[in-house]
Tab-separated table of C-alpha atoms in Angstrom:
chain	number	residue	atom	x	y	z
A	1119	MET	CA	-54.676	-4.093	9.479
A	1120	ALA	CA	-53.147	-2.925	6.159
A	1121	PRO	CA	-53.478	0.824	6.849
A	1122	ALA	CA	-51.829	0.383	10.260
A	1123	ALA	CA	-48.981	-1.654	8.812
A	1124	ALA	CA	-48.205	0.777	5.997
A	1125	PRO	CA	-46.486	3.456	8.133
A	1126	ARG	CA	-44.255	0.826	9.719
A	1127	ALA	CA	-43.280	-0.395	6.249
A	1128	ILE	CA	-42.245	3.043	5.001
A	1129	PRO	CA	-38.927	3.216	6.925
A	1130	ARG	CA	-37.969	-0.200	5.601
A	1131	LEU	CA	-38.758	0.841	2.028
A	1132	VAL	CA	-36.817	4.082	2.369
A	1133	ALA	CA	-33.820	2.253	3.829
A	1134	ALA	CA	-33.971	-0.433	1.156
A	1135	GLY	CA	-34.164	2.124	-1.634
A	1136	PHE	CA	-31.249	4.109	-0.212
A	1137	PHE	CA	-28.911	1.139	0.143
A	1138	ALA	CA	-29.946	-0.421	-3.167
A	1139	CYS	CA	-29.256	2.836	-4.983
A	1140	ALA	CA	-25.776	2.991	-3.445
A	1141	ALA	CA	-25.021	-0.712	-3.993
A	1142	PRO	CA	-23.434	-0.451	-7.491
A	1143	ASP	CA	-20.599	1.624	-6.061
A	1144	LEU	CA	-19.466	-1.307	-3.949
A	1145	ASP	CA	-17.087	-1.838	-6.848
A	1146	PHE	CA	-14.880	0.787	-5.201
A	1147	VAL	CA	-13.119	-2.185	-3.600
A	1148	ALA	CA	-11.371	-2.620	-6.956
A	1149	GLY	CA	-9.425	0.504	-6.069
A	1150	LEU	CA	-7.847	-1.350	-3.180
A	1151	ALA	CA	-5.949	-3.412	-5.743
A	1152	GLY	CA	-4.597	-0.250	-7.397
A	1153	PRO	CA	-5.562	2.697	-9.616
A	1154	VAL	CA	-5.361	0.657	-12.813
A	1155	GLU	CA	-7.832	-1.859	-11.445
A	1156	PHE	CA	-10.081	1.027	-10.422
A	1157	LEU	CA	-10.176	2.315	-14.014
A	1158	LEU	CA	-10.701	-1.168	-15.411
A	1159	TYR	CA	-13.521	-2.238	-13.104
A	1160	HIS	CA	-15.223	0.849	-11.662
A	1161	ARG	CA	-18.639	1.273	-13.252
A	1162	GLY	CA	-18.318	-2.207	-14.682
A	1163	VAL	CA	-20.326	-5.303	-13.854
A	1164	THR	CA	-22.069	-3.717	-10.859
A	1165	HIS	CA	-23.342	-0.985	-13.204
A	1166	SER	CA	-24.465	-3.361	-15.948
A	1167	LEU	CA	-28.000	-3.225	-17.298
A	1168	VAL	CA	-27.501	-6.828	-18.416
A	1169	LEU	CA	-26.848	-7.961	-14.841
A	1170	LEU	CA	-29.313	-5.577	-13.184
A	1171	PRO	CA	-32.048	-8.234	-12.680
A	1172	LEU	CA	-29.529	-10.517	-10.962
A	1173	TRP	CA	-28.102	-7.760	-8.756
A	1174	ALA	CA	-31.634	-6.709	-7.773
A	1175	VAL	CA	-32.328	-10.218	-6.480
A	1176	GLY	CA	-29.116	-10.321	-4.453
A	1177	VAL	CA	-29.505	-6.835	-2.987
A	1178	ALA	CA	-33.188	-7.421	-2.213
A	1179	TRP	CA	-32.371	-10.682	-0.449
A	1180	VAL	CA	-29.629	-9.115	1.696
A	1181	LEU	CA	-31.770	-6.107	2.597
A	1182	ALA	CA	-34.767	-8.267	3.422
A	1183	LYS	CA	-32.612	-10.177	5.905
A	1184	LEU	CA	-31.052	-7.068	7.412
A	1185	LEU	CA	-34.317	-5.131	7.651
A	1186	ARG	CA	-36.351	-8.188	8.682
A	1187	GLU	CA	-38.886	-7.692	5.921
A	1188	PRO	CA	-41.834	-10.081	6.486
A	1189	GLY	CA	-42.459	-10.379	2.757
A	1190	GLY	CA	-38.927	-11.560	2.022
A	1191	TRP	CA	-36.798	-10.430	-0.911
A	1192	ARG	CA	-39.777	-10.278	-3.285
A	1193	ALA	CA	-41.171	-7.342	-1.323
A	1194	PHE	CA	-38.041	-5.340	-2.181
A	1195	TYR	CA	-37.241	-6.643	-5.655
A	1196	VAL	CA	-38.974	-4.014	-7.807
A	1197	LEU	CA	-37.734	-1.224	-5.546
A	1198	CYS	CA	-34.157	-2.502	-5.683
A	1199	ALA	CA	-34.241	-2.927	-9.454
A	1200	ALA	CA	-35.539	0.626	-9.877
A	1201	ALA	CA	-32.949	2.032	-7.457
A	1202	ILE	CA	-30.055	0.269	-9.185
A	1203	GLY	CA	-31.370	1.398	-12.565
A	1204	TRP	CA	-31.570	4.971	-11.288
A	1205	HIS	CA	-27.962	4.796	-10.093
A	1206	ILE	CA	-26.816	3.561	-13.508
A	1207	ALA	CA	-28.771	6.313	-15.272
A	1208	CYS	CA	-27.196	8.981	-13.058
A	1209	ASP	CA	-23.737	7.661	-13.930
A	1210	VAL	CA	-24.410	7.466	-17.666
A	1211	ILE	CA	-25.160	11.198	-17.874
A	1212	THR	CA	-21.600	11.986	-16.710
A	1213	SER	CA	-18.562	11.837	-18.977
A	1214	TYR	CA	-16.608	9.184	-17.020
A	1215	GLY	CA	-18.321	6.320	-18.821
A	1216	THR	CA	-20.330	3.330	-17.596
A	1217	MET	CA	-20.019	-0.234	-18.906
A	1218	ILE	CA	-23.741	-0.900	-19.146
A	1219	LEU	CA	-23.215	-4.067	-21.238
A	1220	ALA	CA	-20.618	-5.702	-18.968
A	1221	PRO	CA	-19.419	-8.434	-18.879
A	1222	PHE	CA	-20.129	-8.889	-22.588
A	1223	SER	CA	-18.659	-5.543	-23.643
A	1224	ASP	CA	-16.308	-2.990	-22.073
A	1225	TRP	CA	-17.864	-0.153	-24.068
A	1226	ARG	CA	-18.413	2.849	-21.803
A	1227	ALA	CA	-21.691	4.717	-22.295
A	1228	ALA	CA	-21.304	8.417	-21.496
A	1229	ILE	CA	-23.896	11.015	-22.488
A	1230	GLY	CA	-21.760	13.755	-20.948
A	1231	THR	CA	-24.425	16.237	-19.902
A	1232	THR	CA	-23.555	16.475	-16.206
A	1233	PHE	CA	-20.349	17.169	-14.279
A	1234	ILE	CA	-19.395	14.439	-11.833
A	1235	ILE	CA	-20.268	16.722	-8.889
A	1236	ASP	CA	-23.174	18.936	-9.911
A	1237	LEU	CA	-24.498	21.043	-7.047
A	1238	TRP	CA	-27.723	21.907	-8.871
A	1239	PHE	CA	-28.429	18.239	-9.621
A	1240	SER	CA	-27.704	17.261	-6.014
A	1241	GLY	CA	-29.694	20.213	-4.705
A	1242	ILE	CA	-32.812	19.135	-6.551
A	1243	ILE	CA	-32.531	15.658	-5.026
A	1244	VAL	CA	-31.979	17.021	-1.521
A	1245	ALA	CA	-34.913	19.416	-1.858
A	1246	GLY	CA	-37.113	16.535	-3.014
A	1247	LEU	CA	-36.056	14.377	-0.081
A	1248	ILE	CA	-36.764	17.146	2.426
A	1249	ALA	CA	-40.158	17.881	0.887
A	1250	SER	CA	-40.999	14.176	0.827
A	1251	ALA	CA	-40.043	13.807	4.492
A	1252	ILE	CA	-42.310	16.714	5.421
A	1253	ALA	CA	-45.266	15.608	3.289
A	1254	TRP	CA	-44.614	11.896	3.620
A	1255	ARG	CA	-48.231	10.941	3.014
A	1256	SER	CA	-48.151	12.404	-0.491
A	1257	ARG	CA	-46.263	11.311	-3.584
A	1258	LEU	CA	-46.392	14.814	-5.052
A	1259	PRO	CA	-43.030	16.071	-3.689
A	1260	ALA	CA	-41.166	13.028	-5.010
A	1261	VAL	CA	-42.893	13.176	-8.408
A	1262	ALA	CA	-42.283	16.925	-8.676
A	1263	ALA	CA	-38.608	16.572	-7.753
A	1264	LEU	CA	-38.135	13.780	-10.289
A	1265	ALA	CA	-39.797	15.864	-13.007
A	1266	VAL	CA	-37.581	18.858	-12.214
A	1267	LEU	CA	-34.484	16.636	-12.197
A	1268	VAL	CA	-35.285	15.112	-15.581
A	1269	GLY	CA	-36.036	18.575	-16.937
A	1270	TYR	CA	-32.713	19.849	-15.624
A	1271	VAL	CA	-30.762	17.075	-17.360
A	1272	GLY	CA	-32.711	17.801	-20.544
A	1273	PHE	CA	-31.703	21.444	-20.213
A	1274	GLN	CA	-28.068	20.376	-19.788
A	1275	PHE	CA	-28.356	18.256	-22.938
A	1276	ALA	CA	-29.540	21.322	-24.855
A	1277	GLN	CA	-26.571	23.318	-23.541
A	1278	ARG	CA	-24.217	20.564	-24.647
A	1279	GLN	CA	-25.615	20.762	-28.169
A	1280	HIS	CA	-25.014	24.510	-28.095
A	1281	ALA	CA	-21.402	23.959	-27.003
A	1282	LEU	CA	-20.853	21.338	-29.708
A	1283	GLU	CA	-22.208	23.705	-32.339
A	1284	PHE	CA	-19.752	26.370	-31.200
A	1285	ALA	CA	-16.903	23.860	-31.551
A	1286	ARG	CA	-18.098	22.855	-35.034
A	1287	GLU	CA	-18.153	26.493	-36.109
A	1288	TYR	CA	-14.560	26.876	-34.941
A	1289	ALA	CA	-13.527	23.701	-36.779
A	1290	ASP	CA	-15.203	24.853	-40.004
A	1291	ALA	CA	-13.666	28.316	-39.780
A	1292	HIS	CA	-10.155	26.875	-39.397
A	1293	GLY	CA	-10.398	24.128	-42.001
A	1294	LEU	CA	-10.613	21.360	-39.425
A	1295	THR	CA	-13.732	19.716	-40.782
A	1296	ALA	CA	-12.234	16.228	-40.463
A	1297	SER	CA	-11.584	16.709	-36.753
A	1298	ARG	CA	-13.709	15.299	-33.951
A	1299	VAL	CA	-15.587	17.748	-31.732
A	1300	ASP	CA	-16.508	17.136	-28.122
A	1301	ALA	CA	-17.901	19.088	-25.176
A	1302	GLN	CA	-17.217	18.254	-21.539
A	1303	PRO	CA	-19.417	19.599	-18.699
A	1304	ARG	CA	-17.747	21.683	-16.052
A	1305	PRO	CA	-18.663	22.682	-12.491
A	1306	VAL	CA	-20.761	25.492	-10.997
A	1307	THR	CA	-23.327	26.047	-13.783
A	1308	PRO	CA	-24.749	24.109	-16.752
A	1309	PHE	CA	-23.377	26.901	-18.976
A	1310	ASN	CA	-19.710	26.082	-18.277
A	1311	TRP	CA	-18.110	23.749	-20.823
A	1312	THR	CA	-14.760	22.785	-22.249
A	1313	VAL	CA	-15.039	22.205	-25.991
A	1314	PHE	CA	-12.564	20.168	-28.016
A	1315	VAL	CA	-11.606	19.988	-31.672
A	1316	SER	CA	-9.274	17.007	-31.930
A	1317	ASP	CA	-7.439	14.984	-34.541
A	1318	ASP	CA	-4.852	12.220	-34.389
A	1319	GLU	CA	-2.041	14.639	-33.520
A	1320	ARG	CA	-3.407	17.361	-31.254
A	1321	HIS	CA	-6.315	18.837	-29.336
A	1322	ARG	CA	-7.600	22.372	-29.639
A	1323	PHE	CA	-9.816	23.331	-26.733
A	1324	ALA	CA	-11.441	26.297	-25.037
A	1325	HIS	CA	-13.146	26.893	-21.691
A	1326	ILE	CA	-16.418	28.669	-22.418
A	1327	ASN	CA	-19.563	29.961	-20.768
A	1328	LEU	CA	-22.561	29.919	-23.083
A	1329	VAL	CA	-24.423	32.941	-21.674
A	1330	ARG	CA	-21.822	35.361	-20.312
A	1331	ARG	CA	-21.306	38.708	-21.982
A	1332	GLU	CA	-18.321	39.703	-19.848
A	1333	PRO	CA	-15.584	37.609	-18.201
A	1334	ARG	CA	-16.012	36.862	-14.526
A	1335	ARG	CA	-13.112	38.414	-12.664
A	1336	TYR	CA	-11.335	36.506	-9.949
A	1337	GLN	CA	-9.069	37.845	-7.219
A	1338	PRO	CA	-7.323	35.889	-4.473
A	1339	GLY	CA	-9.712	35.538	-1.577
A	1340	ASP	CA	-12.846	35.307	-3.720
A	1341	GLY	CA	-13.279	31.669	-2.726
A	1342	PHE	CA	-13.143	28.226	-4.281
A	1343	ILE	CA	-16.392	28.517	-6.271
A	1344	ALA	CA	-15.293	31.764	-7.890
A	1345	ARG	CA	-11.894	30.256	-8.684
A	1346	ILE	CA	-13.279	27.294	-10.592
A	1347	ASP	CA	-16.003	29.370	-12.278
A	1348	SER	CA	-13.985	32.340	-13.556
A	1349	PRO	CA	-11.912	30.569	-16.282
A	1350	TYR	CA	-14.996	30.097	-18.495
A	1351	LEU	CA	-15.126	32.970	-20.950
A	1352	PRO	CA	-17.900	34.396	-23.143
A	1353	LEU	CA	-18.069	32.789	-26.580
A	1354	ALA	CA	-16.863	35.943	-28.307
A	1355	GLN	CA	-13.745	35.990	-26.118
A	1356	ALA	CA	-12.969	32.254	-26.104
A	1357	ILE	CA	-9.264	31.433	-25.956
A	1358	TRP	CA	-8.322	28.287	-27.855
A	1359	VAL	CA	-5.352	26.297	-26.569
A	1360	GLU	CA	-3.454	23.532	-28.364
A	1361	ARG	CA	-2.153	20.397	-26.682
A	1362	SER	CA	-0.227	17.757	-28.574
A	1363	ARG	CA	-0.977	14.100	-28.136
A	1364	TYR	CA	2.733	13.282	-28.500
A	1365	GLY	CA	4.602	16.474	-27.649
A	1366	GLU	CA	6.606	18.708	-29.950
A	1367	VAL	CA	10.012	17.013	-29.716
A	1368	GLY	CA	11.059	13.401	-29.264
A	1369	GLN	CA	7.771	12.170	-30.624
A	1370	ALA	CA	9.109	8.717	-31.559
A	1371	ARG	CA	9.839	7.904	-27.912
A	1372	ILE	CA	6.554	9.404	-26.737
A	1373	ARG	CA	4.547	7.443	-29.302
A	1374	ASP	CA	6.398	4.275	-28.337
A	1375	ALA	CA	5.477	4.830	-24.688
A	1376	TRP	CA	1.852	5.557	-25.543
A	1377	GLN	CA	1.547	2.430	-27.680
A	1378	SER	CA	3.260	0.208	-25.101
A	1379	ALA	CA	1.470	-2.700	-23.471
A	1380	ALA	CA	1.936	-0.984	-20.102
A	1381	LEU	CA	-0.456	1.831	-21.073
A	1382	GLY	CA	-3.067	-0.332	-22.751
A	1383	PHE	CA	-5.508	0.446	-19.951
A	1384	LEU	CA	-5.080	4.193	-20.511
A	1385	ARG	CA	-5.600	3.970	-24.283
A	1386	TRP	CA	-8.870	2.192	-23.552
A	1387	PHE	CA	-9.994	4.699	-20.929
A	1388	ALA	CA	-8.798	8.133	-22.073
A	1389	ALA	CA	-11.095	10.047	-24.406
A	1390	GLU	CA	-8.896	13.149	-24.764
A	1391	PRO	CA	-5.325	11.881	-24.165
A	1392	ALA	CA	-2.438	14.325	-24.331
A	1393	PHE	CA	1.295	14.300	-23.635
A	1394	ASP	CA	1.999	15.823	-20.211
A	1395	GLY	CA	5.786	15.948	-19.933
A	1396	THR	CA	8.797	13.785	-19.207
A	1397	THR	CA	11.176	13.326	-16.313
A	1398	GLU	CA	14.713	14.625	-16.494
A	1399	GLY	CA	16.605	12.333	-18.821
A	1400	GLY	CA	13.438	11.239	-20.595
A	1401	ASN	CA	13.091	7.900	-18.814
A	1402	CYS	CA	9.415	8.556	-18.015
A	1403	VAL	CA	6.710	9.893	-20.327
A	1404	TRP	CA	3.504	11.237	-18.777
A	1405	PHE	CA	-0.008	11.514	-20.190
A	1406	VAL	CA	-3.244	13.095	-19.033
A	1407	ASP	CA	-6.880	12.766	-20.080
A	1408	LEU	CA	-7.992	16.341	-20.762
A	1409	ARG	CA	-11.570	15.425	-19.840
A	1410	PHE	CA	-10.488	15.757	-16.227
A	1411	ALA	CA	-8.279	18.842	-16.521
A	1412	THR	CA	-10.586	21.302	-14.759
A	1413	PRO	CA	-9.351	24.916	-14.477
A	1414	GLY	CA	-9.027	26.149	-10.926
A	1415	ARG	CA	-8.242	22.754	-9.448
A	1416	ASN	CA	-4.776	22.157	-8.062
A	1417	VAL	CA	-4.630	18.496	-9.114
A	1418	THR	CA	-5.599	16.746	-12.341
A	1419	PRO	CA	-6.668	13.139	-11.706
A	1420	PHE	CA	-5.839	10.124	-13.864
A	1421	ARG	CA	-2.280	11.141	-14.803
A	1422	TYR	CA	-0.234	8.129	-15.819
A	1423	GLY	CA	3.082	7.489	-17.418
A	1424	ALA	CA	5.389	4.847	-18.798
A	1425	CYS	CA	8.994	4.532	-17.621
A	1426	ARG	CA	12.044	2.494	-18.530
A	1427	ASP	CA	15.746	2.765	-17.752
A	1428	SER	CA	16.998	1.864	-21.227
A	1429	PRO	CA	15.544	1.308	-24.744
A	1430	ARG	CA	16.093	-2.432	-24.324
A	1431	GLU	CA	13.728	-2.643	-21.351
A	1432	PRO	CA	9.935	-2.799	-21.570
A	1433	TRP	CA	7.891	0.199	-20.476
A	1434	ARG	CA	6.374	0.080	-16.986
A	1435	ALA	CA	3.239	1.995	-15.969
A	1436	TYR	CA	3.278	4.575	-13.209
A	1437	GLU	CA	0.720	6.859	-11.627
A	1438	LEU	CA	1.619	10.488	-10.989
A	1439	PRO	CA	-0.748	11.702	-8.242
A	1440	GLY	CA	1.419	14.573	-7.121
A	1441	PRO	CA	5.109	15.333	-6.650
A	1442	GLY	CA	6.097	11.661	-6.687
A	1443	ALA	CA	5.385	8.759	-9.015
A	1444	LYS	CA	3.969	5.419	-7.945
A	1445	LEU	CA	4.780	2.189	-9.782
A	1446	LEU	CA	1.631	0.446	-10.986
A	1447	LEU	CA	2.707	-2.556	-13.009
A	1448	HIS	CA	5.994	-4.423	-13.000
C-alpha cells in the first residue's frame, strides 16, 4: 500500500512546502497600517529563527487541515520548518535586513550578497522546479539546483569582498581610513555594486562593475535592463560622488529634524542615510537611504521627511512617494 500512496502524497507535500515557504511574508499586512509600520514589522517576528519552531507548528496544523493530510500536522512539521527556514535564509542574504532574533532583539541581519530581485537567483530556482517536475521520481534535479544556488550565493559573497576591497583602497588613498566601507548589490549581474565610504558627515560612493573593461553604452530605446545596467563603470573609470548626511547649508535645522522623535524609525532602519532636500520655505526636510537609490530607476523607495510649521512645533513624519507628501504620524 505504501508505494501506491506515495504518489498521492507528493502533491500535498509540494503544496505544503510552497505555502509554508511563503508564510513568513504574511507580515505584509503590517503595511496596511502604514509605511512606518511596514518598516518596523516587516521581516520581524514571522522571520524569527527564535519563533520558527512555533510558526512551523501553526503552519503545519493549518495546512494539514486545508490539505486533509491523514497524518495530521506532524506529517508536515519538518517540511514546514525547513521551508520557513529557507525563506528566512533567502531574506538574510539581501541588504534589507531580517530580525532573526525577534521579539527579543530588533537587530537586522543582512549579509548583503544578493539584490532584492535577482533574476539569476530566481532563474536557478525556476529551472530546478521545472527539472524536478519532469523527473519527479528523482531527487537529483532538486539537489543539483540547490547546490548551484548555494554556489551562486557563495560566488556573490566573493564578489562583495572584491567590491569592499576596492572601497578600502579608495579610503586608504584619500586618507579616509577611519571611515566605514560598505558594498550594496545591484541588479542584472553579480558584478554590479555600489560601494560606500562613509563617516558621520557624508557618504562617498561609486557605481561599479567588477569585470568590465569598457563602459556599457546606453541609448534611449535600449530597454529597461540596459538602462539599469549601464551606470556601473569599470573600476579604473569609477566616478565617486559625495552626498552629505545633513546638507551643505542650514545643517542645524536638518540635524534637528533627523534627530527628532518623529524620525526615530528611520534612524533605526536606514544604513546609508542622506539629506535629500527641503520644501520651499524649509518647513520639511527629506532623507533617503542610499542603499535603495538604484541608478536607472525612476523612483527611490523609503524616502521620508520631517515637517513642522514653526520652530515651536514638534516635527511630524511624512512619506514622499512621488510628487506629493503623505502624513505618517501626527
